JSON list of C-alpha atoms in Angstrom, two decimals:
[
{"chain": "A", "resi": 14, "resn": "UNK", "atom": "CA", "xyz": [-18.16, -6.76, 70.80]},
{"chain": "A", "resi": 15, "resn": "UNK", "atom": "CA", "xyz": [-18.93, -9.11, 67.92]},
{"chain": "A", "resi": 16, "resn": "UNK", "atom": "CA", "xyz": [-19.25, -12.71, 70.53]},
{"chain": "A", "resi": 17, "resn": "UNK", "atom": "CA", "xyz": [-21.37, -10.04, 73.24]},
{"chain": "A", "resi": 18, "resn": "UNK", "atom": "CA", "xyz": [-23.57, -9.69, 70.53]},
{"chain": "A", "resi": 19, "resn": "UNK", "atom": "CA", "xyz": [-23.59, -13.34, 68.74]},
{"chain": "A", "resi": 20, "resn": "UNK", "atom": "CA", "xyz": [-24.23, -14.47, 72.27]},
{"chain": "A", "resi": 21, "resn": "UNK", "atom": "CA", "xyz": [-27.09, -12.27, 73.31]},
{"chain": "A", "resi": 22, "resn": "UNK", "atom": "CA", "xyz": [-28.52, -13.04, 69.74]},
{"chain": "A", "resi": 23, "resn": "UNK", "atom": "CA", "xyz": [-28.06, -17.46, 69.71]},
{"chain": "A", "resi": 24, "resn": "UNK", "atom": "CA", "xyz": [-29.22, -16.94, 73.83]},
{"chain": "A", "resi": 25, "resn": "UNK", "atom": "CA", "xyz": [-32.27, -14.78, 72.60]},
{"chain": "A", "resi": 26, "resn": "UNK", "atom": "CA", "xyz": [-33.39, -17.19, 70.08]},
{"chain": "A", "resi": 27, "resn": "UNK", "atom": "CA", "xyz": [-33.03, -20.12, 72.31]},
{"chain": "A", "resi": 28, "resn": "UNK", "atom": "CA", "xyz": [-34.97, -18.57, 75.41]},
{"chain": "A", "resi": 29, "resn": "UNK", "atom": "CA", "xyz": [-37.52, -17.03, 72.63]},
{"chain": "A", "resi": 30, "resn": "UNK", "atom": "CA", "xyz": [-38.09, -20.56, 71.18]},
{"chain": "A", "resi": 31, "resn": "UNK", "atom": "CA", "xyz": [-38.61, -22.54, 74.73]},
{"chain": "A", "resi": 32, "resn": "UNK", "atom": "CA", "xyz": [-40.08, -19.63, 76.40]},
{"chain": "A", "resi": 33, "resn": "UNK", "atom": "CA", "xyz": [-42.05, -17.17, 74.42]},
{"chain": "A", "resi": 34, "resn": "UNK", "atom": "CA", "xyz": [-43.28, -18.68, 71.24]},
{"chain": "A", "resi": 35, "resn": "UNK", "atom": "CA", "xyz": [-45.88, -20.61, 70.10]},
{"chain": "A", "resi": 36, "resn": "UNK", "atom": "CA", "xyz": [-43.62, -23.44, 71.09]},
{"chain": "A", "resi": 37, "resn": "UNK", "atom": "CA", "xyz": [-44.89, -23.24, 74.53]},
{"chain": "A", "resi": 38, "resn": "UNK", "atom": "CA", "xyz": [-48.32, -24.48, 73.72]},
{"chain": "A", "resi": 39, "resn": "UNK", "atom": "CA", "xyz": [-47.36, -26.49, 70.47]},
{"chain": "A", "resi": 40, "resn": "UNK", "atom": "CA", "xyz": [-45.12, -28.89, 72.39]},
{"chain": "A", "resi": 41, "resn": "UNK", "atom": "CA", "xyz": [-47.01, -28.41, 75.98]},
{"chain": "A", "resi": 42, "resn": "UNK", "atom": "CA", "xyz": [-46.72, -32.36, 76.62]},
{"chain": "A", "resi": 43, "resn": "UNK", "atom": "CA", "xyz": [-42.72, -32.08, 76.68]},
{"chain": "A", "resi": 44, "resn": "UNK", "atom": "CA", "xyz": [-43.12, -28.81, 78.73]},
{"chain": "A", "resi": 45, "resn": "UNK", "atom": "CA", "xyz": [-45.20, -30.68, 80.95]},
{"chain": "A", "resi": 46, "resn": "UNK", "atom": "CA", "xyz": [-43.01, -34.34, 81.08]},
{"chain": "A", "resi": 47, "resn": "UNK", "atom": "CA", "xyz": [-41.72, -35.44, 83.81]},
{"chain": "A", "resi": 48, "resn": "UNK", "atom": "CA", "xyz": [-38.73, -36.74, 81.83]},
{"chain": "A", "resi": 49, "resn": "UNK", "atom": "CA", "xyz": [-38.02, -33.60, 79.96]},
{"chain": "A", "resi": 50, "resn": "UNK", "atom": "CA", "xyz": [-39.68, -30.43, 81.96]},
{"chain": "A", "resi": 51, "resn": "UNK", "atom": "CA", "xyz": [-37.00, -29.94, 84.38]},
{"chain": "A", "resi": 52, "resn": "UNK", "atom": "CA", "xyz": [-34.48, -30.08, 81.54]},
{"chain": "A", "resi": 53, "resn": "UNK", "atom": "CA", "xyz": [-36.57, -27.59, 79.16]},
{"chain": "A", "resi": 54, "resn": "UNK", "atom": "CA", "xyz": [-37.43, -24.68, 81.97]},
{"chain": "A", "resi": 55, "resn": "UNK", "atom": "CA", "xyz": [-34.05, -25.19, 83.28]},
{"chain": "A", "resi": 56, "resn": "UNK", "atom": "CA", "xyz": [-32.89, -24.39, 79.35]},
{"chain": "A", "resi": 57, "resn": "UNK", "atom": "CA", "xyz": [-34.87, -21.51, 79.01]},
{"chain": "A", "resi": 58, "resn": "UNK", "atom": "CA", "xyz": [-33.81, -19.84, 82.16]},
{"chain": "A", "resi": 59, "resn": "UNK", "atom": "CA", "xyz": [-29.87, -20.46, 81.77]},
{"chain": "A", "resi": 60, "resn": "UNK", "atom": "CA", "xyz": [-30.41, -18.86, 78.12]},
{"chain": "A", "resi": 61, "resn": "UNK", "atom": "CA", "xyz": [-32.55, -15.98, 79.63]},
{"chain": "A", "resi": 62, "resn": "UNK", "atom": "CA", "xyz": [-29.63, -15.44, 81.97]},
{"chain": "A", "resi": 63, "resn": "UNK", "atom": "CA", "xyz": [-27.08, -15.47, 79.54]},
{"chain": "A", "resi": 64, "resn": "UNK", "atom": "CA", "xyz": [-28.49, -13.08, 77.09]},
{"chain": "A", "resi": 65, "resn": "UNK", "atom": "CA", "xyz": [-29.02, -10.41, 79.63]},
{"chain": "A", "resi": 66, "resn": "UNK", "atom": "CA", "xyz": [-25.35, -11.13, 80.56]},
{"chain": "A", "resi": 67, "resn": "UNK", "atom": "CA", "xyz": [-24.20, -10.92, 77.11]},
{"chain": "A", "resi": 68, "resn": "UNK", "atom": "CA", "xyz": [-26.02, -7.49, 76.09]},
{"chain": "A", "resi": 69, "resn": "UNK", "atom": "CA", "xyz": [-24.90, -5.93, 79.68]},
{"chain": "A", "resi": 70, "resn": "UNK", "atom": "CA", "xyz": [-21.49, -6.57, 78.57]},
{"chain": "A", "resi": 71, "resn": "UNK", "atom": "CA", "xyz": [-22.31, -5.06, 75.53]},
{"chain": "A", "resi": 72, "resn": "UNK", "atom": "CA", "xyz": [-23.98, -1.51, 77.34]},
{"chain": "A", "resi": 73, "resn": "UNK", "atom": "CA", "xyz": [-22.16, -1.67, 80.20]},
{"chain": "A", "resi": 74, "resn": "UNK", "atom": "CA", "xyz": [-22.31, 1.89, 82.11]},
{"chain": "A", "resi": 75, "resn": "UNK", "atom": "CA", "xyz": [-18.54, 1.11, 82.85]},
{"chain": "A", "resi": 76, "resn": "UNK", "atom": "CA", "xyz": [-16.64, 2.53, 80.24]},
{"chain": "A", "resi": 77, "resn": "UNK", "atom": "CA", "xyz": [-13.92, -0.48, 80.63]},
{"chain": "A", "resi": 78, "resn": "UNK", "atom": "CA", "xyz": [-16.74, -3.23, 80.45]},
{"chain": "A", "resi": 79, "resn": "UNK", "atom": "CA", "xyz": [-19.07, -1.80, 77.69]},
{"chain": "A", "resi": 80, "resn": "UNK", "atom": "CA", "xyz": [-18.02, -2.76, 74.47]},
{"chain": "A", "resi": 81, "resn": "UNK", "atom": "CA", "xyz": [-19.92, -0.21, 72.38]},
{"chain": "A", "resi": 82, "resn": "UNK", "atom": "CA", "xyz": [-18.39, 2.57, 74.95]},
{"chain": "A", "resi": 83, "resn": "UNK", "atom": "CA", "xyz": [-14.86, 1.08, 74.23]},
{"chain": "A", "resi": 84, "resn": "UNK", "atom": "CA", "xyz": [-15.63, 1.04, 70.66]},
{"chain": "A", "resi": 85, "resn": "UNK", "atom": "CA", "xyz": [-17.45, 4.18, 70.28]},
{"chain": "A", "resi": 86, "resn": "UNK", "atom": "CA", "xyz": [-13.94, 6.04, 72.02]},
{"chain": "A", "resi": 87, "resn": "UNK", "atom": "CA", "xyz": [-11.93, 4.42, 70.08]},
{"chain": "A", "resi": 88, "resn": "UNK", "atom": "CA", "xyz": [-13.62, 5.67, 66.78]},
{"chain": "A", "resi": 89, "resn": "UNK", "atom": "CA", "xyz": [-13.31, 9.09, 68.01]},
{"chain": "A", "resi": 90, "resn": "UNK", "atom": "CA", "xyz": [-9.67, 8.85, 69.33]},
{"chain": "A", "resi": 91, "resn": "UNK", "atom": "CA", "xyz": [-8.64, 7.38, 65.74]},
{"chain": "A", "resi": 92, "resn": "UNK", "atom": "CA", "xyz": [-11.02, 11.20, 64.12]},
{"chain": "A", "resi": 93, "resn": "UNK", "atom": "CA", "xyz": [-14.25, 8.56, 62.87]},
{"chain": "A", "resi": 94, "resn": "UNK", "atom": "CA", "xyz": [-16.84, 10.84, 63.94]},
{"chain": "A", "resi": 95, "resn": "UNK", "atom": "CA", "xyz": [-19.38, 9.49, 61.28]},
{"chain": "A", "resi": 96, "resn": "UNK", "atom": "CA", "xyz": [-18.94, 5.83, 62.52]},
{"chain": "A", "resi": 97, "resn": "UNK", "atom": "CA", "xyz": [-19.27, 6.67, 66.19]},
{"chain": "A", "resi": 98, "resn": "UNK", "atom": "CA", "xyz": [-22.22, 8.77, 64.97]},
{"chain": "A", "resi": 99, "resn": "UNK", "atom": "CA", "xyz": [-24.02, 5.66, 63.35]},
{"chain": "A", "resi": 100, "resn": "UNK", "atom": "CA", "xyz": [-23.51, 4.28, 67.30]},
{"chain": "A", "resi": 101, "resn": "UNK", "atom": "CA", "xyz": [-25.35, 7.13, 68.48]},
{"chain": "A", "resi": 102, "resn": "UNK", "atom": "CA", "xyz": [-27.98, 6.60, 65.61]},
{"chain": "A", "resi": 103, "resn": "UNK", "atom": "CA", "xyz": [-28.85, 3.60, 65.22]},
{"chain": "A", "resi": 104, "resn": "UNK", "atom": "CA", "xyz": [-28.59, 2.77, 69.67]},
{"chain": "A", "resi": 105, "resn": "UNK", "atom": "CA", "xyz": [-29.84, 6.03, 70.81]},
{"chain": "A", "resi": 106, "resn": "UNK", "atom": "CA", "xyz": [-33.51, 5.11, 70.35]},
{"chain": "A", "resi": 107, "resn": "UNK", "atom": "CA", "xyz": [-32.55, 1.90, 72.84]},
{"chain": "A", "resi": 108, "resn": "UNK", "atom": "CA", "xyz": [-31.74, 3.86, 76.17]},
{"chain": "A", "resi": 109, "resn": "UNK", "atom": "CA", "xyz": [-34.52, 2.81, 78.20]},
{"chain": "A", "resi": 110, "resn": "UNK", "atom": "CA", "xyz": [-34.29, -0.84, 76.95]},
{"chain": "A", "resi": 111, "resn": "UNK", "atom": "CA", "xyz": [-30.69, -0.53, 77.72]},
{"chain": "A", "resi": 112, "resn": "UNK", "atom": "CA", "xyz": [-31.14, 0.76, 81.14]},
{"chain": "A", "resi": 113, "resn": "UNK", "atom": "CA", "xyz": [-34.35, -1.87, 81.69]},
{"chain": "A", "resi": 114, "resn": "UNK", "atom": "CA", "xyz": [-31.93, -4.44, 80.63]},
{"chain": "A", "resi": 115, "resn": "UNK", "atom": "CA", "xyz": [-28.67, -3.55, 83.16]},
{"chain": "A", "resi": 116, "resn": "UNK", "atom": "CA", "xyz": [-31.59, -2.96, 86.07]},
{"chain": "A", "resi": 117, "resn": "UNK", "atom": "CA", "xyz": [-32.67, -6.60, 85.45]},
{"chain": "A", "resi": 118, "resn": "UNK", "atom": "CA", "xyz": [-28.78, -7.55, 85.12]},
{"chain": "A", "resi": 119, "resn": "UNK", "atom": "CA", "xyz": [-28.34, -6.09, 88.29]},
{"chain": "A", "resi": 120, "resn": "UNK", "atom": "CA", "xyz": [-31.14, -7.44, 90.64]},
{"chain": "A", "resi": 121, "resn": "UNK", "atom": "CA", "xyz": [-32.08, -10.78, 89.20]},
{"chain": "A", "resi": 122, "resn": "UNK", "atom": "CA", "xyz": [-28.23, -11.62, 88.25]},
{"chain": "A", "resi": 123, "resn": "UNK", "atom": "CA", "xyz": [-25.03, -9.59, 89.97]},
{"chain": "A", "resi": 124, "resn": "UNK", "atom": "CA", "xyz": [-26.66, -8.35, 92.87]},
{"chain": "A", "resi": 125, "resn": "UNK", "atom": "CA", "xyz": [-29.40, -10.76, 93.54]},
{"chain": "A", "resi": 126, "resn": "UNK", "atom": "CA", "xyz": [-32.04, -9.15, 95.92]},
{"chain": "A", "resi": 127, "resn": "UNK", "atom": "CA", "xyz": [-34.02, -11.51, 98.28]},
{"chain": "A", "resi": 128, "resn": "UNK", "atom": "CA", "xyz": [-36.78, -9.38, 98.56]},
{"chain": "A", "resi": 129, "resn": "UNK", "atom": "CA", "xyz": [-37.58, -9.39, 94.79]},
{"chain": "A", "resi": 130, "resn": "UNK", "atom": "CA", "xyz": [-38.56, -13.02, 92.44]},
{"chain": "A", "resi": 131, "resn": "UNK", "atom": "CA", "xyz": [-37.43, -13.28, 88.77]},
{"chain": "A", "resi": 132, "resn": "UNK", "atom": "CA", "xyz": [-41.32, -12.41, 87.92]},
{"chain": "A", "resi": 133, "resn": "UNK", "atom": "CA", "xyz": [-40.88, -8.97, 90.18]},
{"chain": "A", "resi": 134, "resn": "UNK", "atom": "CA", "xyz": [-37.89, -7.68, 88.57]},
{"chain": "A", "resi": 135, "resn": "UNK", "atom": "CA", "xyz": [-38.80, -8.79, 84.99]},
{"chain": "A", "resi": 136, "resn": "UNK", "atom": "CA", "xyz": [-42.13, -7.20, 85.53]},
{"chain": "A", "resi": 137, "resn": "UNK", "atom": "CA", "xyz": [-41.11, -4.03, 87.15]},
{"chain": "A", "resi": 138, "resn": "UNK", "atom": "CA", "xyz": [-38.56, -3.60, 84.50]},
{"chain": "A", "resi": 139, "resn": "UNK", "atom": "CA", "xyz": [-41.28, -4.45, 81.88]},
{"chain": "A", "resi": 140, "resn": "UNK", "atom": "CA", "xyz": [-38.59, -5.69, 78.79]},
{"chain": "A", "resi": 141, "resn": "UNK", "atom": "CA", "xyz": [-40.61, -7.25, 75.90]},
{"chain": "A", "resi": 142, "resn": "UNK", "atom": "CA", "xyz": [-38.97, -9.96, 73.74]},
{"chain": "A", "resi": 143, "resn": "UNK", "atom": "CA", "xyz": [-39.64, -8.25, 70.88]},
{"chain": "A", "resi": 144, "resn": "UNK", "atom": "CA", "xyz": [-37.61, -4.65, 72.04]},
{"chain": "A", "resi": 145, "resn": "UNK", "atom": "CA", "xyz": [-34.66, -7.06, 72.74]},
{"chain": "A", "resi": 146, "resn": "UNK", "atom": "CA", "xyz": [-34.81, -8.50, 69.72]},
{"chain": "A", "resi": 147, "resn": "UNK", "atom": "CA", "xyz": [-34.73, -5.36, 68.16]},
{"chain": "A", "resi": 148, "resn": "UNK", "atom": "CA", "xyz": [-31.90, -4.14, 70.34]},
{"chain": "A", "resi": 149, "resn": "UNK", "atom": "CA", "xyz": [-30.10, -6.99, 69.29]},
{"chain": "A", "resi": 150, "resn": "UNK", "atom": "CA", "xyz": [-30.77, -6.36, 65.39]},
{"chain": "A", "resi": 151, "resn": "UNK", "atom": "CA", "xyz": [-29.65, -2.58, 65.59]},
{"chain": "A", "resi": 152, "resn": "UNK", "atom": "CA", "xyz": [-26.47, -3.94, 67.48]},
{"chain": "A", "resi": 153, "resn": "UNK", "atom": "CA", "xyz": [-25.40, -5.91, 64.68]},
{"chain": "A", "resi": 154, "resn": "UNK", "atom": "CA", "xyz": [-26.33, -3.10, 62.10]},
{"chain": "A", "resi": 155, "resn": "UNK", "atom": "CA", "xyz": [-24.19, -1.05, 63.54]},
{"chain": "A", "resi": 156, "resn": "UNK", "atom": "CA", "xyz": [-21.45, -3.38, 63.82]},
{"chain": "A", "resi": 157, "resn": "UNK", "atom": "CA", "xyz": [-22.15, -4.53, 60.10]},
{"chain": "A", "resi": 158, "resn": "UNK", "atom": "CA", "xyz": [-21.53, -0.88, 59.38]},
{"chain": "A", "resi": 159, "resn": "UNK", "atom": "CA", "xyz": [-18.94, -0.38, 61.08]},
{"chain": "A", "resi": 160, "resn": "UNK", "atom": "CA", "xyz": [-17.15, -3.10, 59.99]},
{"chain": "A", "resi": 161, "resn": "UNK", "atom": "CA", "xyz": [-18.02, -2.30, 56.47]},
{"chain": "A", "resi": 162, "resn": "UNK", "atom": "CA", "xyz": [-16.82, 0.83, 56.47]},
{"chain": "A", "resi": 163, "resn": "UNK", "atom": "CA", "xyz": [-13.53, -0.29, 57.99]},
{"chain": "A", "resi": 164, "resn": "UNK", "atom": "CA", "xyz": [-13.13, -3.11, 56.10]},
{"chain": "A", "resi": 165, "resn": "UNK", "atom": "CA", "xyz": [-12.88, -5.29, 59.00]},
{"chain": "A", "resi": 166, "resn": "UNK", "atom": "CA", "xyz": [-13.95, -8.55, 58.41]},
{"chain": "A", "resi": 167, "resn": "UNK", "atom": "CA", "xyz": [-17.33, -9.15, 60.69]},
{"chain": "A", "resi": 168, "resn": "UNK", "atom": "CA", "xyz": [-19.50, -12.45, 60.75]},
{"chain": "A", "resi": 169, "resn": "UNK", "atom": "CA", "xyz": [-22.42, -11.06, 62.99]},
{"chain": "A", "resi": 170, "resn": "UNK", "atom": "CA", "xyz": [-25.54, -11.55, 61.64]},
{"chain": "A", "resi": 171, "resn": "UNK", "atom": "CA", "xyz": [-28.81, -13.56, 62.08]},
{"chain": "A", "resi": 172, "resn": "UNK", "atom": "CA", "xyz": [-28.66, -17.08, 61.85]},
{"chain": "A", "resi": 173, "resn": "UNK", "atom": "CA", "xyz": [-32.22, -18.38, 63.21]},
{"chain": "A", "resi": 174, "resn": "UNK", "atom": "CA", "xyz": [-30.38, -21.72, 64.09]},
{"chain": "A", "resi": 175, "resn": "UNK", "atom": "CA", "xyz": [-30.32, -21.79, 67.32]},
{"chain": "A", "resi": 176, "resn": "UNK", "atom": "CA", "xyz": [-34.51, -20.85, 67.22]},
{"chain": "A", "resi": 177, "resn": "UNK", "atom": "CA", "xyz": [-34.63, -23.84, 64.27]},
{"chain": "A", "resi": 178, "resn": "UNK", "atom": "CA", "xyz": [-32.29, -26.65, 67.10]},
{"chain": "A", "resi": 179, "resn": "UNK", "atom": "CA", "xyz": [-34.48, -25.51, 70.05]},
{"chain": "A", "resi": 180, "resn": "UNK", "atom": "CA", "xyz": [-37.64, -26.64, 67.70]},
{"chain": "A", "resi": 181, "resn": "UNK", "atom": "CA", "xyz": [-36.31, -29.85, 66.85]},
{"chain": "A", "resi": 182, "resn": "UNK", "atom": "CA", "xyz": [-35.65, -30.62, 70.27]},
{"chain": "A", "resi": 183, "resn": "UNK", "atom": "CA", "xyz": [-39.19, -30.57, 71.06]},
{"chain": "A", "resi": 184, "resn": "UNK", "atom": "CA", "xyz": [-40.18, -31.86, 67.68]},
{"chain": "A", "resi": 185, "resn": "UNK", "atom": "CA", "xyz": [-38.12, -35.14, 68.75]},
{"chain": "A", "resi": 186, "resn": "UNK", "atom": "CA", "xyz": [-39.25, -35.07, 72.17]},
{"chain": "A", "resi": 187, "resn": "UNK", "atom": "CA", "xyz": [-42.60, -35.05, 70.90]},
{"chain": "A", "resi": 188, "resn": "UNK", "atom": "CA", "xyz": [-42.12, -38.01, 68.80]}
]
């Protein structure tokens, strides 16, 4: 649960800092290079890929693939009603973003349809950078909690590293 999340978080901040940030236009030269484009939209679409893979293992329909499923059953198997409760809480308000998310997972990734581009599916399934980063926040709130209350030891949390590499890159490329 904990790596499905780290991942979709360190992919999210990558994609967000090549793709959707001010980065775009700041660095626009090494987005446009022919010595470093290829390598920079290629980046950005390998990360996109990977966080949606990451967070659909995370809220997988399949109870034996989704890790918050898996974890939420085993809370109530072992009579933690109030921690599978904070699940519900704190991911409830999510569902459509969750559903968006396994749609996109689906077409553009598993099951890739001919009929439909990257910008059809994306668009159709209309999933804002800023809902998955707050997906992604809530996921490790509730597995801060969690892990808090159990006294598990659990290192997920926001970093901003991979966001603060990415800009370097293009600092350096820009240099």
């Amino acid at each position: 649960m904990e790596t499905s999340i780290d991942e979709a978080s360190s992919h999210f901040e990558t994609w967000w800092a090549l793709g959707f940030s001010e980065n775009r236009h700041r660095f626009k030269e090494a987005f446009e290079s022919p010595d470093y484009n290829y390598f920079l939209h290629t980046c950005c679409v390998a990360n996109q890929i990977a966080m949606f893979m990451a967070l659909s293992r995370a809220f997988d329909t399949c109870t034996k693939s989704s890790r918050f499923r898996k974890l939420r059953t085993l809370l109530l198997e072992e009579g933690l009603e109030n921690l599978a409760m904070i699940i519900d809480e704190k991911l409830s308000p999510f569902k459509s973003l969750i559903s968006r998310i396994l749609t996109i997972r689906s077409q553009l990734i598993a099951h890739s349809e001919t009929n439909k581009t990257d910008e059809d599916v994306l668009g159709a399934n209309g999933v804002k950078p800023e809902e998955i980063r707050s997906l992604i926040d809530a996921s490790k709130d509730v597995l801060v909690a969690v892990a808090i209350t159990l006294r598990v030891h659990n290192l997920c949390f926001s970093t901003g590293r991979h966001n603060h590499s990415a800009l370097e890159i293009l600092k350096k490329l820009e240099s």
